[in-house]
PDB file of C-alpha atoms in Angstrom:
ATOM      1  CA  MET A1089     145.749 -40.817 -72.820  1.00 62.00           C
ATOM      2  CA  SER A1090     147.609 -38.578 -75.294  1.00 79.00           C
ATOM      3  CA  TYR A1091     147.681 -35.437 -73.124  1.00 87.00           C
ATOM      4  CA  GLN A1092     151.146 -33.964 -72.690  1.00 91.00           C
ATOM      5  CA  PRO A1093     151.423 -31.753 -69.605  1.00 93.00           C
ATOM      6  CA  PRO A1094     153.422 -28.512 -69.764  1.00 95.00           C
ATOM      7  CA  PRO A1095     157.020 -28.508 -68.463  1.00 96.00           C
ATOM      8  CA  GLN A1096     155.914 -26.979 -65.140  1.00 96.00           C
ATOM      9  CA  VAL A1097     154.147 -30.274 -64.305  1.00 97.00           C
ATOM     10  CA  ILE A1098     156.026 -33.242 -62.839  1.00 97.00           C
ATOM     11  CA  GLN A1099     154.042 -36.469 -62.909  1.00 97.00           C
ATOM     12  CA  LEU A1100     155.220 -39.327 -60.723  1.00 97.00           C
ATOM     13  CA  PRO A1101     156.697 -42.252 -62.678  1.00 95.00           C
ATOM     14  CA  GLN A1102     153.829 -44.609 -63.405  1.00 95.00           C
ATOM     15  CA  THR A1103     155.382 -47.657 -61.755  1.00 97.00           C
ATOM     16  CA  GLN A1104     153.423 -50.822 -61.096  1.00 97.00           C
ATOM     17  CA  GLN A1105     153.430 -49.992 -57.386  1.00 96.00           C
ATOM     18  CA  LEU A1106     151.931 -46.538 -57.910  1.00 97.00           C
ATOM     19  CA  ARG A1107     149.305 -47.787 -60.360  1.00 96.00           C
ATOM     20  CA  ALA A1108     148.290 -50.501 -57.898  1.00 97.00           C
ATOM     21  CA  LEU A1109     147.946 -47.921 -55.111  1.00 97.00           C
ATOM     22  CA  THR A1110     145.876 -45.523 -57.219  1.00 97.00           C
ATOM     23  CA  THR A1111     143.660 -48.408 -58.338  1.00 97.00           C
ATOM     24  CA  ILE A1112     142.856 -49.192 -54.709  1.00 97.00           C
ATOM     25  CA  ILE A1113     141.900 -45.620 -53.751  1.00 97.00           C
ATOM     26  CA  ARG A1114     139.834 -45.166 -56.930  1.00 97.00           C
ATOM     27  CA  ASP A1115     137.729 -48.270 -56.209  1.00 97.00           C
ATOM     28  CA  LYS A1116     134.318 -47.220 -54.849  1.00 95.00           C
ATOM     29  CA  ASP A1117     134.230 -50.394 -52.732  1.00 96.00           C
ATOM     30  CA  THR A1118     137.492 -49.700 -50.911  1.00 96.00           C
ATOM     31  CA  GLN A1119     136.855 -49.388 -47.179  1.00 95.00           C
ATOM     32  CA  ARG A1120     137.864 -46.194 -45.385  1.00 95.00           C
ATOM     33  CA  ALA A1121     140.757 -47.777 -43.464  1.00 96.00           C
ATOM     34  CA  ASP A1122     142.297 -49.015 -46.702  1.00 97.00           C
ATOM     35  CA  PHE A1123     141.578 -45.728 -48.468  1.00 97.00           C
ATOM     36  CA  ILE A1124     143.492 -43.848 -45.758  1.00 97.00           C
ATOM     37  CA  PHE A1125     146.376 -46.324 -45.651  1.00 97.00           C
ATOM     38  CA  TYR A1126     147.000 -46.407 -49.398  1.00 97.00           C
ATOM     39  CA  SER A1127     146.369 -42.687 -49.860  1.00 97.00           C
ATOM     40  CA  ASP A1128     149.001 -42.037 -47.187  1.00 96.00           C
ATOM     41  CA  ARG A1129     151.457 -44.208 -49.097  1.00 96.00           C
ATOM     42  CA  ILE A1130     150.922 -42.184 -52.270  1.00 97.00           C
ATOM     43  CA  ILE A1131     151.183 -38.913 -50.346  1.00 96.00           C
ATOM     44  CA  ARG A1132     154.538 -40.009 -48.910  1.00 95.00           C
ATOM     45  CA  ILE A1133     155.855 -40.758 -52.419  1.00 96.00           C
ATOM     46  CA  LEU A1134     154.474 -37.446 -53.635  1.00 96.00           C
ATOM     47  CA  VAL A1135     156.167 -35.445 -50.877  1.00 95.00           C
ATOM     48  CA  GLU A1136     159.490 -37.208 -51.470  1.00 95.00           C
ATOM     49  CA  GLU A1137     159.305 -36.312 -55.165  1.00 96.00           C
ATOM     50  CA  GLY A1138     158.349 -32.737 -54.344  1.00 94.00           C
ATOM     51  CA  LEU A1139     161.473 -32.354 -52.212  1.00 93.00           C
ATOM     52  CA  ASN A1140     163.547 -33.394 -55.229  1.00 93.00           C
ATOM     53  CA  HIS A1141     162.564 -30.140 -56.925  1.00 93.00           C
ATOM     54  CA  LEU A1142     163.739 -27.781 -54.192  1.00 91.00           C
ATOM     55  CA  PRO A1143     167.107 -26.044 -54.637  1.00 89.00           C
ATOM     56  CA  VAL A1144     170.220 -27.424 -52.931  1.00 91.00           C
ATOM     57  CA  VAL A1145     173.747 -26.263 -52.108  1.00 93.00           C
ATOM     58  CA  GLU A1146     176.978 -28.221 -51.854  1.00 94.00           C
ATOM     59  CA  LYS A1147     177.902 -29.477 -48.383  1.00 94.00           C
ATOM     60  CA  SER A1148     180.854 -31.513 -47.138  1.00 96.00           C
ATOM     61  CA  VAL A1149     180.852 -33.688 -44.023  1.00 96.00           C
ATOM     62  CA  ILE A1150     183.354 -35.919 -42.240  1.00 97.00           C
ATOM     63  CA  THR A1151     182.265 -39.557 -42.013  1.00 97.00           C
ATOM     64  CA  PRO A1152     183.012 -41.892 -39.045  1.00 96.00           C
ATOM     65  CA  THR A1153     186.007 -43.201 -41.048  1.00 97.00           C
ATOM     66  CA  GLY A1154     187.550 -39.729 -40.882  1.00 95.00           C
ATOM     67  CA  LYS A1155     187.129 -39.147 -44.599  1.00 96.00           C
ATOM     68  CA  GLU A1156     185.419 -36.192 -46.217  1.00 96.00           C
ATOM     69  CA  TYR A1157     182.204 -36.717 -48.181  1.00 96.00           C
ATOM     70  CA  HIS A1158     181.076 -34.096 -50.687  1.00 97.00           C
ATOM     71  CA  GLY A1159     177.273 -34.004 -50.665  1.00 95.00           C
ATOM     72  CA  ILE A1160     174.437 -31.504 -50.731  1.00 94.00           C
ATOM     73  CA  ASP A1161     172.002 -29.803 -48.380  1.00 91.00           C
ATOM     74  CA  PHE A1162     168.649 -28.117 -48.977  1.00 87.00           C
ATOM     75  CA  GLN A1163     168.864 -24.404 -49.645  1.00 85.00           C
ATOM     76  CA  GLY A1164     166.499 -22.489 -47.387  1.00 83.00           C
ATOM     77  CA  ARG A1165     163.618 -23.567 -45.178  1.00 90.00           C
ATOM     78  CA  ILE A1166     160.274 -24.995 -46.210  1.00 92.00           C
ATOM     79  CA  CYS A1167     156.672 -24.623 -45.106  1.00 94.00           C
ATOM     80  CA  GLY A1168     153.633 -26.755 -45.839  1.00 95.00           C
ATOM     81  CA  VAL A1169     150.321 -25.038 -46.601  1.00 97.00           C
ATOM     82  CA  SER A1170     147.173 -27.161 -46.713  1.00 96.00           C
ATOM     83  CA  ILE A1171     143.969 -26.140 -48.460  1.00 95.00           C
ATOM     84  CA  MET A1172     141.311 -27.123 -45.928  1.00 91.00           C
ATOM     85  CA  ARG A1173     139.808 -29.626 -45.502  1.00 85.00           C
ATOM     86  CA  ALA A1174     141.089 -32.265 -47.931  1.00 92.00           C
ATOM     87  CA  GLY A1175     144.606 -30.838 -47.979  1.00 93.00           C
ATOM     88  CA  GLU A1176     144.937 -31.548 -44.260  1.00 95.00           C
ATOM     89  CA  SER A1177     145.098 -35.257 -45.142  1.00 94.00           C
ATOM     90  CA  MET A1178     148.547 -34.598 -46.663  1.00 95.00           C
ATOM     91  CA  GLU A1179     150.054 -32.893 -43.626  1.00 95.00           C
ATOM     92  CA  GLN A1180     151.199 -36.074 -41.882  1.00 94.00           C
ATOM     93  CA  GLY A1181     152.973 -37.280 -45.004  1.00 94.00           C
ATOM     94  CA  LEU A1182     154.939 -34.034 -45.023  1.00 95.00           C
ATOM     95  CA  ARG A1183     155.713 -34.288 -41.305  1.00 94.00           C
ATOM     96  CA  ASP A1184     156.930 -37.869 -41.779  1.00 93.00           C
ATOM     97  CA  VAL A1185     159.797 -36.704 -43.982  1.00 91.00           C
ATOM     98  CA  CYS A1186     160.326 -33.120 -42.766  1.00 90.00           C
ATOM     99  CA  ARG A1187     160.722 -33.117 -38.994  1.00 85.00           C
ATOM    100  CA  SER A1188     159.166 -30.135 -37.183  1.00 86.00           C
ATOM    101  CA  VAL A1189     158.001 -28.599 -40.469  1.00 92.00           C
ATOM    102  CA  ARG A1190     155.742 -25.587 -40.075  1.00 94.00           C
ATOM    103  CA  ILE A1191     152.309 -25.838 -41.665  1.00 95.00           C
ATOM    104  CA  GLY A1192     149.946 -23.047 -42.626  1.00 96.00           C
ATOM    105  CA  LYS A1193     146.232 -23.286 -43.411  1.00 96.00           C
ATOM    106  CA  ILE A1194     143.954 -21.836 -46.069  1.00 95.00           C
ATOM    107  CA  LEU A1195     140.161 -22.175 -46.169  1.00 94.00           C
ATOM    108  CA  ILE A1196     138.549 -21.427 -49.521  1.00 92.00           C
ATOM    109  CA  GLN A1197     134.901 -21.990 -50.392  1.00 85.00           C
ATOM    110  CA  ARG A1198     132.649 -21.009 -53.259  1.00 73.00           C
ATOM    111  CA  ASP A1199     130.777 -17.745 -52.814  1.00 69.00           C
ATOM    112  CA  GLU A1200     127.089 -18.560 -53.251  1.00 63.00           C
ATOM    113  CA  GLU A1201     126.379 -15.207 -54.918  1.00 70.00           C
ATOM    114  CA  THR A1202     129.283 -15.004 -57.349  1.00 70.00           C
ATOM    115  CA  CYS A1203     130.030 -18.773 -57.599  1.00 62.00           C
ATOM    116  CA  LEU A1204     133.718 -17.825 -57.391  1.00 75.00           C
ATOM    117  CA  PRO A1205     136.276 -19.138 -54.875  1.00 85.00           C
ATOM    118  CA  LYS A1206     136.372 -16.953 -51.764  1.00 87.00           C
ATOM    119  CA  LEU A1207     139.048 -16.843 -49.084  1.00 90.00           C
ATOM    120  CA  TYR A1208     137.589 -17.349 -45.606  1.00 90.00           C
ATOM    121  CA  TYR A1209     140.691 -18.066 -43.525  1.00 93.00           C
ATOM    122  CA  ALA A1210     144.469 -17.992 -43.847  1.00 95.00           C
ATOM    123  CA  LYS A1211     147.080 -18.551 -41.149  1.00 95.00           C
ATOM    124  CA  PHE A1212     150.775 -18.788 -41.980  1.00 96.00           C
ATOM    125  CA  PRO A1213     154.114 -18.725 -40.173  1.00 94.00           C
ATOM    126  CA  PRO A1214     155.199 -15.082 -39.848  1.00 94.00           C
ATOM    127  CA  ASP A1215     158.316 -15.692 -41.958  1.00 94.00           C
ATOM    128  CA  ILE A1216     156.540 -17.532 -44.771  1.00 95.00           C
ATOM    129  CA  ALA A1217     157.837 -15.074 -47.387  1.00 94.00           C
ATOM    130  CA  SER A1218     161.360 -16.410 -46.831  1.00 94.00           C
ATOM    131  CA  ARG A1219     160.365 -20.081 -47.129  1.00 94.00           C
ATOM    132  CA  PHE A1220     159.735 -22.507 -49.970  1.00 95.00           C
ATOM    133  CA  CYS A1221     156.042 -23.448 -49.818  1.00 95.00           C
ATOM    134  CA  LEU A1222     154.608 -26.877 -50.500  1.00 97.00           C
ATOM    135  CA  LEU A1223     150.921 -26.277 -51.236  1.00 97.00           C
ATOM    136  CA  LEU A1224     148.854 -29.357 -50.365  1.00 97.00           C
ATOM    137  CA  ASP A1225     145.550 -30.375 -51.956  1.00 96.00           C
ATOM    138  CA  PRO A1226     144.821 -33.925 -53.160  1.00 96.00           C
ATOM    139  CA  MET A1227     142.637 -32.947 -56.141  1.00 95.00           C
ATOM    140  CA  LEU A1228     143.201 -30.401 -58.913  1.00 95.00           C
ATOM    141  CA  ALA A1229     139.915 -30.071 -60.806  1.00 92.00           C
ATOM    142  CA  THR A1230     138.965 -26.639 -62.193  1.00 91.00           C
ATOM    143  CA  GLY A1231     141.913 -24.986 -60.473  1.00 92.00           C
ATOM    144  CA  GLY A1232     139.753 -22.304 -58.842  1.00 91.00           C
ATOM    145  CA  SER A1233     140.703 -23.064 -55.240  1.00 92.00           C
ATOM    146  CA  ALA A1234     144.350 -23.602 -56.114  1.00 94.00           C
ATOM    147  CA  ILE A1235     144.572 -20.261 -57.935  1.00 95.00           C
ATOM    148  CA  LYS A1236     142.988 -18.455 -54.979  1.00 94.00           C
ATOM    149  CA  ALA A1237     145.379 -20.180 -52.577  1.00 95.00           C
ATOM    150  CA  ILE A1238     148.412 -19.273 -54.691  1.00 96.00           C
ATOM    151  CA  GLU A1239     147.221 -15.669 -54.938  1.00 96.00           C
ATOM    152  CA  THR A1240     146.954 -15.607 -51.130  1.00 96.00           C
ATOM    153  CA  LEU A1241     150.495 -16.908 -50.717  1.00 96.00           C
ATOM    154  CA  ILE A1242     151.816 -14.310 -53.151  1.00 96.00           C
ATOM    155  CA  ASP A1243     149.900 -11.594 -51.278  1.00 95.00           C
ATOM    156  CA  HIS A1244     151.801 -12.703 -48.166  1.00 96.00           C
ATOM    157  CA  GLY A1245     155.133 -12.206 -49.892  1.00 96.00           C
ATOM    158  CA  VAL A1246     155.879 -15.700 -51.183  1.00 96.00           C
ATOM    159  CA  ALA A1247     157.585 -15.618 -54.582  1.00 95.00           C
ATOM    160  CA  GLU A1248     155.717 -17.583 -57.252  1.00 96.00           C
ATOM    161  CA  GLU A1249     158.780 -19.675 -58.098  1.00 95.00           C
ATOM    162  CA  ARG A1250     159.036 -20.728 -54.424  1.00 95.00           C
ATOM    163  CA  ILE A1251     155.612 -22.442 -54.523  1.00 96.00           C
ATOM    164  CA  LEU A1252     155.343 -26.166 -55.266  1.00 96.00           C
ATOM    165  CA  PHE A1253     151.797 -27.533 -55.595  1.00 97.00           C
ATOM    166  CA  LEU A1254     151.412 -31.211 -54.611  1.00 97.00           C
ATOM    167  CA  ASN A1255     148.301 -33.224 -55.509  1.00 95.00           C
ATOM    168  CA  LEU A1256     147.311 -36.845 -56.048  1.00 96.00           C
ATOM    169  CA  ILE A1257     144.890 -36.495 -58.964  1.00 96.00           C
ATOM    170  CA  SER A1258     144.813 -33.678 -61.505  1.00 96.00           C
ATOM    171  CA  CYS A1259     143.248 -33.053 -64.916  1.00 96.00           C
ATOM    172  CA  PRO A1260     144.190 -31.029 -68.015  1.00 96.00           C
ATOM    173  CA  GLU A1261     141.644 -28.269 -67.324  1.00 95.00           C
ATOM    174  CA  GLY A1262     142.964 -27.547 -63.841  1.00 95.00           C
ATOM    175  CA  ILE A1263     146.589 -27.781 -64.925  1.00 97.00           C
ATOM    176  CA  SER A1264     146.021 -25.345 -67.793  1.00 96.00           C
ATOM    177  CA  ALA A1265     144.232 -22.838 -65.547  1.00 96.00           C
ATOM    178  CA  VAL A1266     146.958 -22.837 -62.893  1.00 97.00           C
ATOM    179  CA  VAL A1267     149.921 -22.812 -65.270  1.00 97.00           C
ATOM    180  CA  ALA A1268     148.410 -20.031 -67.401  1.00 96.00           C
ATOM    181  CA  LYS A1269     148.181 -17.766 -64.364  1.00 96.00           C
ATOM    182  CA  PHE A1270     151.355 -18.863 -62.575  1.00 97.00           C
ATOM    183  CA  PRO A1271     153.908 -20.063 -65.139  1.00 96.00           C
ATOM    184  CA  ALA A1272     156.862 -19.830 -62.736  1.00 96.00           C
ATOM    185  CA  MET A1273     155.638 -22.396 -60.201  1.00 95.00           C
ATOM    186  CA  LYS A1274     155.675 -26.196 -60.408  1.00 97.00           C
ATOM    187  CA  ILE A1275     152.982 -28.831 -59.947  1.00 97.00           C
ATOM    188  CA  VAL A1276     153.838 -32.340 -58.746  1.00 97.00           C
ATOM    189  CA  THR A1277     151.013 -34.826 -59.310  1.00 97.00           C
ATOM    190  CA  ALA A1278     150.635 -38.578 -58.897  1.00 97.00           C
ATOM    191  CA  ASP A1279     148.221 -39.014 -61.819  1.00 96.00           C
ATOM    192  CA  ILE A1280     146.543 -36.988 -64.559  1.00 97.00           C
ATOM    193  CA  ASP A1281     142.965 -37.966 -65.410  1.00 96.00           C
ATOM    194  CA  GLU A1282     140.949 -37.515 -68.589  1.00 94.00           C
ATOM    195  CA  GLY A1283     139.135 -34.325 -67.621  1.00 94.00           C
ATOM    196  CA  LEU A1284     136.018 -32.907 -65.972  1.00 92.00           C
ATOM    197  CA  ASP A1285     132.407 -34.022 -66.330  1.00 91.00           C
ATOM    198  CA  ALA A1286     129.374 -31.743 -66.619  1.00 89.00           C
ATOM    199  CA  LYS A1287     129.462 -31.113 -62.851  1.00 87.00           C
ATOM    200  CA  SER A1288     133.191 -30.253 -62.908  1.00 87.00           C
ATOM    201  CA  TYR A1289     134.143 -33.497 -61.164  1.00 90.00           C
ATOM    202  CA  ILE A1290     137.374 -35.179 -62.228  1.00 95.00           C
ATOM    203  CA  THR A1291     136.728 -38.298 -64.308  1.00 95.00           C
ATOM    204  CA  PRO A1292     137.371 -41.175 -63.811  1.00 96.00           C
ATOM    205  CA  GLY A1293     138.510 -39.628 -60.518  1.00 94.00           C
ATOM    206  CA  LEU A1294     137.924 -41.145 -57.093  1.00 95.00           C
ATOM    207  CA  GLY A1295     134.975 -39.186 -55.711  1.00 92.00           C
ATOM    208  CA  ASP A1296     135.268 -36.644 -52.910  1.00 92.00           C
ATOM    209  CA  PHE A1297     138.709 -37.283 -51.448  1.00 93.00           C
ATOM    210  CA  GLY A1298     138.120 -35.341 -48.230  1.00 92.00           C
ATOM    211  CA  CYS A1299     134.855 -37.118 -47.465  1.00 92.00           C
ATOM    212  CA  ARG A1300     136.324 -40.555 -48.116  1.00 94.00           C
ATOM    213  CA  TYR A1301     139.461 -39.827 -46.082  1.00 93.00           C
ATOM    214  CA  PHE A1302     137.741 -38.247 -43.091  1.00 93.00           C
ATOM    215  CA  GLY A1303     134.719 -40.564 -43.134  1.00 90.00           C
ATOM    216  CA  THR A1304     131.959 -38.074 -43.933  1.00 88.00           C
ATOM    217  CA  ASP A1305     130.834 -39.669 -47.203  1.00 71.00           C
ATOM    218  CA  LYS A1306     128.230 -41.930 -45.572  1.00 66.00           C
TER     219      LYS A1306
END
């Protein structure tokens, strides 16, 4: 694939381990238990990489040997925000590496009359405007839901440059739509697929992530 993502997009290094994991979750014959297990492994890697792109400050500590160590500490607090329902699958991966992290929720569905994304529910920590937000959604297809979610965060006082969008599978169309509207934020993705089919599904993709993860695909 010759597509070169814009500088706002960070794609995970395509190691043999990651490619093996994504192969498993893309396989239509993978059983739900394995789909969950290997998706969770990718999500953990994705969250760890996302944290690498948050600002830090210098910090010194005294080690048990009595010597000083000059290190770093994260600057500011973070908050996870999942786009329901599929984004909720990424919450545990965030909790595994960020103890007691606060998590907000956004529910966005397509309006049957306008065919546009519509916000139905949003619940955030009261101090979300002062936090760095990790927006969670495993798939970035057209970008419609992501754009609506980002607009909602900005409406609640979150600065665009404080939003980091984490997803497992993305495509050029969705990336272009999000970056064109929000050039100051970053996207961290595990893999970038070829594009969208006639039904706006990511191809080759992996099907409906939420249904496969939560067991409502059969």
